[in-house]
Amino acid sequence: MSRDVQKEVHDLVTSNPVVLYMKGTPQFPQCGFSATAAEILKRCGVDFVAVNILLDDEIRLAIKEYANWPTIPQLYIKGEFVGGCDIMREMYQEGELQKLLEGVGA
Amino acid sequence: MMLPETVENLIRQGLACSHLEVAGDGQHFEALVVSAEFAGMSRVQRHQRVNQTVRAQLDSGELHALSLKTHTPEEWSARG
């Protein structure tokens, strides 16, 4: 049986309120953009599922297609693709991200 | 390796911009893009629209990262 990676991504982002696909882990990020994205979520004080895409090349390729978004990190809230590092930073600075995360299973 | 001018040309060819600034070190780039096309689009849609113009370079890894700030001409002039 071949793996249905699109379904794996869909299942993960819809069954967890906040999911961050990143390079490395929140403790040991392997890319500056992923480090910033994880740091922003920590500052928002929200629990999130972090997926290290460097450990799974099929997932790395699948999420680019899933969100029609060519780069990592990628943030999903309640199954919706929110954006990458720039968008997260902009939304955090304007207080929009905090608002979006309010009451999300933290 | 890419030159900022190359990235700038790709964006300009793919999207009508009223203002465009690109800076970068060969792999990581930052772009400020002002386009009337962004009206009514979400942030994600705007970034998707710009990324589309450099999709081949992002896919090949020639371009590692393109950091974006996107505005409509109205938003841009409101910034003063």
mmCIF file with all atom_site columns, C-alpha atoms in Angstrom:
data_model
loop_
_atom_site.group_PDB
_atom_site.id
_atom_site.type_symbol
_atom_site.label_atom_id
_atom_site.label_alt_id
_atom_site.label_comp_id
_atom_site.label_asym_id
_atom_site.label_entity_id
_atom_site.label_seq_id
_atom_site.pdbx_PDB_ins_code
_atom_site.Cartn_x
_atom_site.Cartn_y
_atom_site.Cartn_z
_atom_site.occupancy
_atom_site.B_iso_or_equiv
_atom_site.pdbx_formal_charge
_atom_site.auth_seq_id
_atom_site.auth_comp_id
_atom_site.auth_asym_id
_atom_site.auth_atom_id
_atom_site.pdbx_PDB_model_num
ATOM 1   C CA . MET A 1 1   ? 0.000  0.000  0.000   1.00 0.00 ? 1   MET A CA 1
ATOM 2   C CA . SER A 1 2   ? 1.394  3.372  -0.926  1.00 0.00 ? 2   SER A CA 1
ATOM 3   C CA . ARG A 1 3   ? 1.231  6.155  1.550   1.00 0.00 ? 3   ARG A CA 1
ATOM 4   C CA . ASP A 1 4   ? -1.436 8.849  1.204   1.00 0.00 ? 4   ASP A CA 1
ATOM 5   C CA . VAL A 1 5   ? 0.588  11.795 2.439   1.00 0.00 ? 5   VAL A CA 1
ATOM 6   C CA . GLN A 1 6   ? -2.041 14.394 1.500   1.00 0.00 ? 6   GLN A CA 1
ATOM 7   C CA . LYS A 1 7   ? -4.483 12.585 3.790   1.00 0.00 ? 7   LYS A CA 1
ATOM 8   C CA . GLU A 1 8   ? -1.874 12.349 6.541   1.00 0.00 ? 8   GLU A CA 1
ATOM 9   C CA . VAL A 1 9   ? -1.415 16.141 6.411   1.00 0.00 ? 9   VAL A CA 1
ATOM 10  C CA . HIS A 1 10  ? -5.153 16.743 6.282   1.00 0.00 ? 10  HIS A CA 1
ATOM 11  C CA . ASP A 1 11  ? -5.800 14.421 9.242   1.00 0.00 ? 11  ASP A CA 1
ATOM 12  C CA . LEU A 1 12  ? -3.067 15.980 11.346  1.00 0.00 ? 12  LEU A CA 1
ATOM 13  C CA . VAL A 1 13  ? -4.049 19.619 10.760  1.00 0.00 ? 13  VAL A CA 1
ATOM 14  C CA . THR A 1 14  ? -7.748 18.969 11.281  1.00 0.00 ? 14  THR A CA 1
ATOM 15  C CA . SER A 1 15  ? -7.346 16.880 14.433  1.00 0.00 ? 15  SER A CA 1
ATOM 16  C CA . ASN A 1 16  ? -4.990 19.316 16.199  1.00 0.00 ? 16  ASN A CA 1
ATOM 17  C CA . PRO A 1 17  ? -5.880 22.964 16.814  1.00 0.00 ? 17  PRO A CA 1
ATOM 18  C CA . VAL A 1 18  ? -2.410 24.378 16.103  1.00 0.00 ? 18  VAL A CA 1
ATOM 19  C CA . VAL A 1 19  ? 0.165  22.676 13.886  1.00 0.00 ? 19  VAL A CA 1
ATOM 20  C CA . LEU A 1 20  ? 3.519  24.050 12.796  1.00 0.00 ? 20  LEU A CA 1
ATOM 21  C CA . TYR A 1 21  ? 5.481  22.299 10.067  1.00 0.00 ? 21  TYR A CA 1
ATOM 22  C CA . MET A 1 22  ? 9.092  23.334 10.505  1.00 0.00 ? 22  MET A CA 1
ATOM 23  C CA . LYS A 1 23  ? 12.726 22.466 9.915   1.00 0.00 ? 23  LYS A CA 1
ATOM 24  C CA . GLY A 1 24  ? 14.014 20.993 13.162  1.00 0.00 ? 24  GLY A CA 1
ATOM 25  C CA . THR A 1 25  ? 12.180 21.222 16.473  1.00 0.00 ? 25  THR A CA 1
ATOM 26  C CA . PRO A 1 26  ? 11.074 24.199 18.603  1.00 0.00 ? 26  PRO A CA 1
ATOM 27  C CA . GLN A 1 27  ? 14.029 23.399 20.922  1.00 0.00 ? 27  GLN A CA 1
ATOM 28  C CA . PHE A 1 28  ? 16.501 22.876 18.070  1.00 0.00 ? 28  PHE A CA 1
ATOM 29  C CA . PRO A 1 29  ? 15.260 24.660 14.957  1.00 0.00 ? 29  PRO A CA 1
ATOM 30  C CA . GLN A 1 30  ? 17.381 24.082 11.843  1.00 0.00 ? 30  GLN A CA 1
ATOM 31  C CA . CYS A 1 31  ? 16.457 27.263 9.998   1.00 0.00 ? 31  CYS A CA 1
ATOM 32  C CA . GLY A 1 32  ? 16.061 30.882 11.071  1.00 0.00 ? 32  GLY A CA 1
ATOM 33  C CA . PHE A 1 33  ? 12.541 31.165 9.663   1.00 0.00 ? 33  PHE A CA 1
ATOM 34  C CA . SER A 1 34  ? 11.389 28.054 11.511  1.00 0.00 ? 34  SER A CA 1
ATOM 35  C CA . ALA A 1 35  ? 13.029 29.355 14.703  1.00 0.00 ? 35  ALA A CA 1
ATOM 36  C CA . THR A 1 36  ? 11.098 32.633 14.410  1.00 0.00 ? 36  THR A CA 1
ATOM 37  C CA . ALA A 1 37  ? 7.812  30.860 13.735  1.00 0.00 ? 37  ALA A CA 1
ATOM 38  C CA . ALA A 1 38  ? 8.206  28.591 16.790  1.00 0.00 ? 38  ALA A CA 1
ATOM 39  C CA . GLU A 1 39  ? 9.248  31.544 18.954  1.00 0.00 ? 39  GLU A CA 1
ATOM 40  C CA . ILE A 1 40  ? 6.148  33.519 17.951  1.00 0.00 ? 40  ILE A CA 1
ATOM 41  C CA . LEU A 1 41  ? 3.877  30.619 18.946  1.00 0.00 ? 41  LEU A CA 1
ATOM 42  C CA . LYS A 1 42  ? 5.702  30.265 22.278  1.00 0.00 ? 42  LYS A CA 1
ATOM 43  C CA . ARG A 1 43  ? 5.186  33.978 22.948  1.00 0.00 ? 43  ARG A CA 1
ATOM 44  C CA . CYS A 1 44  ? 1.491  33.558 22.202  1.00 0.00 ? 44  CYS A CA 1
ATOM 45  C CA . GLY A 1 45  ? 1.519  30.972 25.005  1.00 0.00 ? 45  GLY A CA 1
ATOM 46  C CA . VAL A 1 46  ? -0.227 28.374 22.906  1.00 0.00 ? 46  VAL A CA 1
ATOM 47  C CA . ASP A 1 47  ? 0.347  24.618 22.831  1.00 0.00 ? 47  ASP A CA 1
ATOM 48  C CA . PHE A 1 48  ? 1.122  23.415 19.350  1.00 0.00 ? 48  PHE A CA 1
ATOM 49  C CA . VAL A 1 49  ? 2.092  20.294 17.484  1.00 0.00 ? 49  VAL A CA 1
ATOM 50  C CA . ALA A 1 50  ? 5.432  20.756 15.741  1.00 0.00 ? 50  ALA A CA 1
ATOM 51  C CA . VAL A 1 51  ? 6.322  18.509 12.826  1.00 0.00 ? 51  VAL A CA 1
ATOM 52  C CA . ASN A 1 52  ? 9.980  18.299 11.843  1.00 0.00 ? 52  ASN A CA 1
ATOM 53  C CA . ILE A 1 53  ? 9.800  17.952 8.074   1.00 0.00 ? 53  ILE A CA 1
ATOM 54  C CA . LEU A 1 54  ? 13.522 17.211 7.850   1.00 0.00 ? 54  LEU A CA 1
ATOM 55  C CA . LEU A 1 55  ? 12.721 13.739 9.192   1.00 0.00 ? 55  LEU A CA 1
ATOM 56  C CA . ASP A 1 56  ? 10.181 12.975 6.478   1.00 0.00 ? 56  ASP A CA 1
ATOM 57  C CA . ASP A 1 57  ? 10.845 13.976 2.905   1.00 0.00 ? 57  ASP A CA 1
ATOM 58  C CA . GLU A 1 58  ? 7.442  12.805 1.659   1.00 0.00 ? 58  GLU A CA 1
ATOM 59  C CA . ILE A 1 59  ? 5.684  15.085 4.129   1.00 0.00 ? 59  ILE A CA 1
ATOM 60  C CA . ARG A 1 60  ? 8.033  17.942 3.225   1.00 0.00 ? 60  ARG A CA 1
ATOM 61  C CA . LEU A 1 61  ? 6.904  17.688 -0.394  1.00 0.00 ? 61  LEU A CA 1
ATOM 62  C CA . ALA A 1 62  ? 3.273  17.005 0.500   1.00 0.00 ? 62  ALA A CA 1
ATOM 63  C CA . ILE A 1 63  ? 2.733  20.157 2.561   1.00 0.00 ? 63  ILE A CA 1
ATOM 64  C CA . LYS A 1 64  ? 4.046  22.381 -0.225  1.00 0.00 ? 64  LYS A CA 1
ATOM 65  C CA . GLU A 1 65  ? 1.338  20.980 -2.446  1.00 0.00 ? 65  GLU A CA 1
ATOM 66  C CA . TYR A 1 66  ? -1.316 20.849 0.290   1.00 0.00 ? 66  TYR A CA 1
ATOM 67  C CA . ALA A 1 67  ? -1.164 24.578 1.013   1.00 0.00 ? 67  ALA A CA 1
ATOM 68  C CA . ASN A 1 68  ? 0.075  25.676 -2.416  1.00 0.00 ? 68  ASN A CA 1
ATOM 69  C CA . TRP A 1 69  ? 2.900  27.245 -0.436  1.00 0.00 ? 69  TRP A CA 1
ATOM 70  C CA . PRO A 1 70  ? 6.488  26.667 -1.529  1.00 0.00 ? 70  PRO A CA 1
ATOM 71  C CA . THR A 1 71  ? 8.352  27.218 1.718   1.00 0.00 ? 71  THR A CA 1
ATOM 72  C CA . ILE A 1 72  ? 8.682  26.024 5.310   1.00 0.00 ? 72  ILE A CA 1
ATOM 73  C CA . PRO A 1 73  ? 7.549  26.874 8.017   1.00 0.00 ? 73  PRO A CA 1
ATOM 74  C CA . GLN A 1 74  ? 3.797  26.549 7.623   1.00 0.00 ? 74  GLN A CA 1
ATOM 75  C CA . LEU A 1 75  ? 1.253  27.281 10.321  1.00 0.00 ? 75  LEU A CA 1
ATOM 76  C CA . TYR A 1 76  ? -2.211 25.715 10.463  1.00 0.00 ? 76  TYR A CA 1
ATOM 77  C CA . ILE A 1 77  ? -4.906 26.754 12.926  1.00 0.00 ? 77  ILE A CA 1
ATOM 78  C CA . LYS A 1 78  ? -8.031 24.600 13.134  1.00 0.00 ? 78  LYS A CA 1
ATOM 79  C CA . GLY A 1 79  ? -7.195 23.009 9.821   1.00 0.00 ? 79  GLY A CA 1
ATOM 80  C CA . GLU A 1 80  ? -6.753 26.311 7.995   1.00 0.00 ? 80  GLU A CA 1
ATOM 81  C CA . PHE A 1 81  ? -3.442 27.307 6.480   1.00 0.00 ? 81  PHE A CA 1
ATOM 82  C CA . VAL A 1 82  ? -2.519 30.658 8.054   1.00 0.00 ? 82  VAL A CA 1
ATOM 83  C CA . GLY A 1 83  ? 0.849  31.385 6.474   1.00 0.00 ? 83  GLY A CA 1
ATOM 84  C CA . GLY A 1 84  ? 4.600  31.202 6.786   1.00 0.00 ? 84  GLY A CA 1
ATOM 85  C CA . CYS A 1 85  ? 7.073  33.145 8.868   1.00 0.00 ? 85  CYS A CA 1
ATOM 86  C CA . ASP A 1 86  ? 6.458  36.622 7.368   1.00 0.00 ? 86  ASP A CA 1
ATOM 87  C CA . ILE A 1 87  ? 2.704  36.413 7.720   1.00 0.00 ? 87  ILE A CA 1
ATOM 88  C CA . MET A 1 88  ? 2.996  35.065 11.264  1.00 0.00 ? 88  MET A CA 1
ATOM 89  C CA . ARG A 1 89  ? 5.312  37.927 12.198  1.00 0.00 ? 89  ARG A CA 1
ATOM 90  C CA . GLU A 1 90  ? 3.017  40.548 10.651  1.00 0.00 ? 90  GLU A CA 1
ATOM 91  C CA . MET A 1 91  ? -0.062 39.064 12.300  1.00 0.00 ? 91  MET A CA 1
ATOM 92  C CA . TYR A 1 92  ? 1.718  38.808 15.656  1.00 0.00 ? 92  TYR A CA 1
ATOM 93  C CA . GLN A 1 93  ? 2.860  42.442 15.486  1.00 0.00 ? 93  GLN A CA 1
ATOM 94  C CA . GLU A 1 94  ? -0.665 43.564 14.729  1.00 0.00 ? 94  GLU A CA 1
ATOM 95  C CA . GLY A 1 95  ? -2.193 41.363 17.416  1.00 0.00 ? 95  GLY A CA 1
ATOM 96  C CA . GLU A 1 96  ? -4.191 39.364 14.859  1.00 0.00 ? 96  GLU A CA 1
ATOM 97  C CA . LEU A 1 97  ? -2.452 36.072 15.560  1.00 0.00 ? 97  LEU A CA 1
ATOM 98  C CA . GLN A 1 98  ? -3.121 36.311 19.292  1.00 0.00 ? 98  GLN A CA 1
ATOM 99  C CA . LYS A 1 99  ? -6.778 36.950 18.494  1.00 0.00 ? 99  LYS A CA 1
ATOM 100 C CA . LEU A 1 100 ? -6.924 33.978 16.156  1.00 0.00 ? 100 LEU A CA 1
ATOM 101 C CA . LEU A 1 101 ? -5.339 31.756 18.799  1.00 0.00 ? 101 LEU A CA 1
ATOM 102 C CA . GLU A 1 102 ? -7.690 32.870 21.572  1.00 0.00 ? 102 GLU A CA 1
ATOM 103 C CA . GLY A 1 103 ? -9.742 29.980 22.785  1.00 0.00 ? 103 GLY A CA 1
ATOM 104 C CA . VAL A 1 104 ? -7.945 27.535 20.520  1.00 0.00 ? 104 VAL A CA 1
ATOM 105 C CA . GLY A 1 105 ? -7.323 24.488 22.710  1.00 0.00 ? 105 GLY A CA 1
ATOM 106 C CA . ALA A 1 106 ? -4.329 26.067 24.463  1.00 0.00 ? 106 ALA A CA 1
ATOM 107 C CA . MET B 2 1   ? 22.991 32.055 -6.779  1.00 0.00 ? 1   MET B CA 1
ATOM 108 C CA . MET B 2 2   ? 20.585 34.689 -7.986  1.00 0.00 ? 2   MET B CA 1
ATOM 109 C CA . LEU B 2 3   ? 20.961 38.421 -8.277  1.00 0.00 ? 3   LEU B CA 1
ATOM 110 C CA . PRO B 2 4   ? 18.363 40.705 -6.715  1.00 0.00 ? 4   PRO B CA 1
ATOM 111 C CA . GLU B 2 5   ? 17.812 42.152 -10.203 1.00 0.00 ? 5   GLU B CA 1
ATOM 112 C CA . THR B 2 6   ? 16.950 38.676 -11.533 1.00 0.00 ? 6   THR B CA 1
ATOM 113 C CA . VAL B 2 7   ? 14.381 38.149 -8.804  1.00 0.00 ? 7   VAL B CA 1
ATOM 114 C CA . GLU B 2 8   ? 13.024 41.638 -9.387  1.00 0.00 ? 8   GLU B CA 1
ATOM 115 C CA . ASN B 2 9   ? 12.637 40.971 -13.116 1.00 0.00 ? 9   ASN B CA 1
ATOM 116 C CA . LEU B 2 10  ? 10.846 37.681 -12.521 1.00 0.00 ? 10  LEU B CA 1
ATOM 117 C CA . ILE B 2 11  ? 8.355  39.313 -10.177 1.00 0.00 ? 11  ILE B CA 1
ATOM 118 C CA . ARG B 2 12  ? 7.839  42.259 -12.511 1.00 0.00 ? 12  ARG B CA 1
ATOM 119 C CA . GLN B 2 13  ? 7.256  39.968 -15.489 1.00 0.00 ? 13  GLN B CA 1
ATOM 120 C CA . GLY B 2 14  ? 4.660  37.948 -13.624 1.00 0.00 ? 14  GLY B CA 1
ATOM 121 C CA . LEU B 2 15  ? 2.828  40.684 -11.780 1.00 0.00 ? 15  LEU B CA 1
ATOM 122 C CA . ALA B 2 16  ? 1.994  44.319 -12.477 1.00 0.00 ? 16  ALA B CA 1
ATOM 123 C CA . CYS B 2 17  ? 3.706  46.225 -9.671  1.00 0.00 ? 17  CYS B CA 1
ATOM 124 C CA . SER B 2 18  ? 3.455  49.944 -9.014  1.00 0.00 ? 18  SER B CA 1
ATOM 125 C CA . HIS B 2 19  ? 6.389  49.681 -6.618  1.00 0.00 ? 19  HIS B CA 1
ATOM 126 C CA . LEU B 2 20  ? 8.954  46.910 -6.141  1.00 0.00 ? 20  LEU B CA 1
ATOM 127 C CA . GLU B 2 21  ? 12.076 46.639 -4.019  1.00 0.00 ? 21  GLU B CA 1
ATOM 128 C CA . VAL B 2 22  ? 14.176 43.487 -3.835  1.00 0.00 ? 22  VAL B CA 1
ATOM 129 C CA . ALA B 2 23  ? 17.241 42.877 -1.698  1.00 0.00 ? 23  ALA B CA 1
ATOM 130 C CA . GLY B 2 24  ? 19.116 39.682 -0.963  1.00 0.00 ? 24  GLY B CA 1
ATOM 131 C CA . ASP B 2 25  ? 22.330 37.724 -0.583  1.00 0.00 ? 25  ASP B CA 1
ATOM 132 C CA . GLY B 2 26  ? 21.991 35.310 -3.503  1.00 0.00 ? 26  GLY B CA 1
ATOM 133 C CA . GLN B 2 27  ? 19.693 32.744 -1.822  1.00 0.00 ? 27  GLN B CA 1
ATOM 134 C CA . HIS B 2 28  ? 17.602 34.648 0.690   1.00 0.00 ? 28  HIS B CA 1
ATOM 135 C CA . PHE B 2 29  ? 15.679 37.608 -0.597  1.00 0.00 ? 29  PHE B CA 1
ATOM 136 C CA . GLU B 2 30  ? 13.304 40.212 0.715   1.00 0.00 ? 30  GLU B CA 1
ATOM 137 C CA . ALA B 2 31  ? 10.792 41.936 -1.472  1.00 0.00 ? 31  ALA B CA 1
ATOM 138 C CA . LEU B 2 32  ? 8.425  44.802 -0.962  1.00 0.00 ? 32  LEU B CA 1
ATOM 139 C CA . VAL B 2 33  ? 5.673  44.490 -3.532  1.00 0.00 ? 33  VAL B CA 1
ATOM 140 C CA . VAL B 2 34  ? 2.964  47.049 -4.213  1.00 0.00 ? 34  VAL B CA 1
ATOM 141 C CA . SER B 2 35  ? 0.321  45.956 -6.687  1.00 0.00 ? 35  SER B CA 1
ATOM 142 C CA . ALA B 2 36  ? -3.280 46.895 -7.409  1.00 0.00 ? 36  ALA B CA 1
ATOM 143 C CA . GLU B 2 37  ? -3.945 43.180 -7.956  1.00 0.00 ? 37  GLU B CA 1
ATOM 144 C CA . PHE B 2 38  ? -3.744 42.600 -4.189  1.00 0.00 ? 38  PHE B CA 1
ATOM 145 C CA . ALA B 2 39  ? -7.014 44.411 -3.496  1.00 0.00 ? 39  ALA B CA 1
ATOM 146 C CA . GLY B 2 40  ? -9.473 42.032 -1.878  1.00 0.00 ? 40  GLY B CA 1
ATOM 147 C CA . MET B 2 41  ? -6.868 39.287 -1.403  1.00 0.00 ? 41  MET B CA 1
ATOM 148 C CA . SER B 2 42  ? -5.822 37.799 1.944   1.00 0.00 ? 42  SER B CA 1
ATOM 149 C CA . ARG B 2 43  ? -2.173 37.840 2.991   1.00 0.00 ? 43  ARG B CA 1
ATOM 150 C CA . VAL B 2 44  ? -1.801 34.190 2.031   1.00 0.00 ? 44  VAL B CA 1
ATOM 151 C CA . GLN B 2 45  ? -3.314 34.835 -1.403  1.00 0.00 ? 45  GLN B CA 1
ATOM 152 C CA . ARG B 2 46  ? -1.018 37.813 -1.981  1.00 0.00 ? 46  ARG B CA 1
ATOM 153 C CA . HIS B 2 47  ? 2.067  35.806 -1.089  1.00 0.00 ? 47  HIS B CA 1
ATOM 154 C CA . GLN B 2 48  ? 0.875  32.904 -3.224  1.00 0.00 ? 48  GLN B CA 1
ATOM 155 C CA . ARG B 2 49  ? 0.441  35.313 -6.111  1.00 0.00 ? 49  ARG B CA 1
ATOM 156 C CA . VAL B 2 50  ? 4.014  36.644 -5.796  1.00 0.00 ? 50  VAL B CA 1
ATOM 157 C CA . ASN B 2 51  ? 5.516  33.202 -5.174  1.00 0.00 ? 51  ASN B CA 1
ATOM 158 C CA . GLN B 2 52  ? 3.881  32.042 -8.381  1.00 0.00 ? 52  GLN B CA 1
ATOM 159 C CA . THR B 2 53  ? 6.200  34.387 -10.332 1.00 0.00 ? 53  THR B CA 1
ATOM 160 C CA . VAL B 2 54  ? 9.315  32.665 -8.936  1.00 0.00 ? 54  VAL B CA 1
ATOM 161 C CA . ARG B 2 55  ? 7.843  29.199 -8.553  1.00 0.00 ? 55  ARG B CA 1
ATOM 162 C CA . ALA B 2 56  ? 10.426 27.435 -10.744 1.00 0.00 ? 56  ALA B CA 1
ATOM 163 C CA . GLN B 2 57  ? 13.314 28.981 -8.823  1.00 0.00 ? 57  GLN B CA 1
ATOM 164 C CA . LEU B 2 58  ? 11.742 28.125 -5.448  1.00 0.00 ? 58  LEU B CA 1
ATOM 165 C CA . ASP B 2 59  ? 11.087 24.549 -6.561  1.00 0.00 ? 59  ASP B CA 1
ATOM 166 C CA . SER B 2 60  ? 14.626 24.066 -7.834  1.00 0.00 ? 60  SER B CA 1
ATOM 167 C CA . GLY B 2 61  ? 16.068 25.454 -4.604  1.00 0.00 ? 61  GLY B CA 1
ATOM 168 C CA . GLU B 2 62  ? 17.945 28.149 -6.529  1.00 0.00 ? 62  GLU B CA 1
ATOM 169 C CA . LEU B 2 63  ? 15.913 30.583 -4.475  1.00 0.00 ? 63  LEU B CA 1
ATOM 170 C CA . HIS B 2 64  ? 15.793 29.413 -0.865  1.00 0.00 ? 64  HIS B CA 1
ATOM 171 C CA . ALA B 2 65  ? 13.590 32.072 0.657   1.00 0.00 ? 65  ALA B CA 1
ATOM 172 C CA . LEU B 2 66  ? 11.656 35.091 -0.411  1.00 0.00 ? 66  LEU B CA 1
ATOM 173 C CA . SER B 2 67  ? 10.455 37.201 2.454   1.00 0.00 ? 67  SER B CA 1
ATOM 174 C CA . LEU B 2 68  ? 7.507  39.351 1.410   1.00 0.00 ? 68  LEU B CA 1
ATOM 175 C CA . LYS B 2 69  ? 5.726  42.504 2.319   1.00 0.00 ? 69  LYS B CA 1
ATOM 176 C CA . THR B 2 70  ? 2.688  43.073 0.144   1.00 0.00 ? 70  THR B CA 1
ATOM 177 C CA . HIS B 2 71  ? 0.524  46.169 -0.170  1.00 0.00 ? 71  HIS B CA 1
ATOM 178 C CA . THR B 2 72  ? -2.071 47.654 -2.458  1.00 0.00 ? 72  THR B CA 1
ATOM 179 C CA . PRO B 2 73  ? -1.214 51.146 -3.765  1.00 0.00 ? 73  PRO B CA 1
ATOM 180 C CA . GLU B 2 74  ? -3.809 52.566 -1.316  1.00 0.00 ? 74  GLU B CA 1
ATOM 181 C CA . GLU B 2 75  ? -2.281 50.767 1.673   1.00 0.00 ? 75  GLU B CA 1
ATOM 182 C CA . TRP B 2 76  ? 1.167  51.816 0.551   1.00 0.00 ? 76  TRP B CA 1
ATOM 183 C CA . SER B 2 77  ? 0.351  55.522 0.228   1.00 0.00 ? 77  SER B CA 1
ATOM 184 C CA . ALA B 2 78  ? -1.531 55.447 3.537   1.00 0.00 ? 78  ALA B CA 1
ATOM 185 C CA . ARG B 2 79  ? 1.763  54.513 5.184   1.00 0.00 ? 79  ARG B CA 1
ATOM 186 C CA . GLY B 2 80  ? 3.061  57.967 4.204   1.00 0.00 ? 80  GLY B CA 1
#
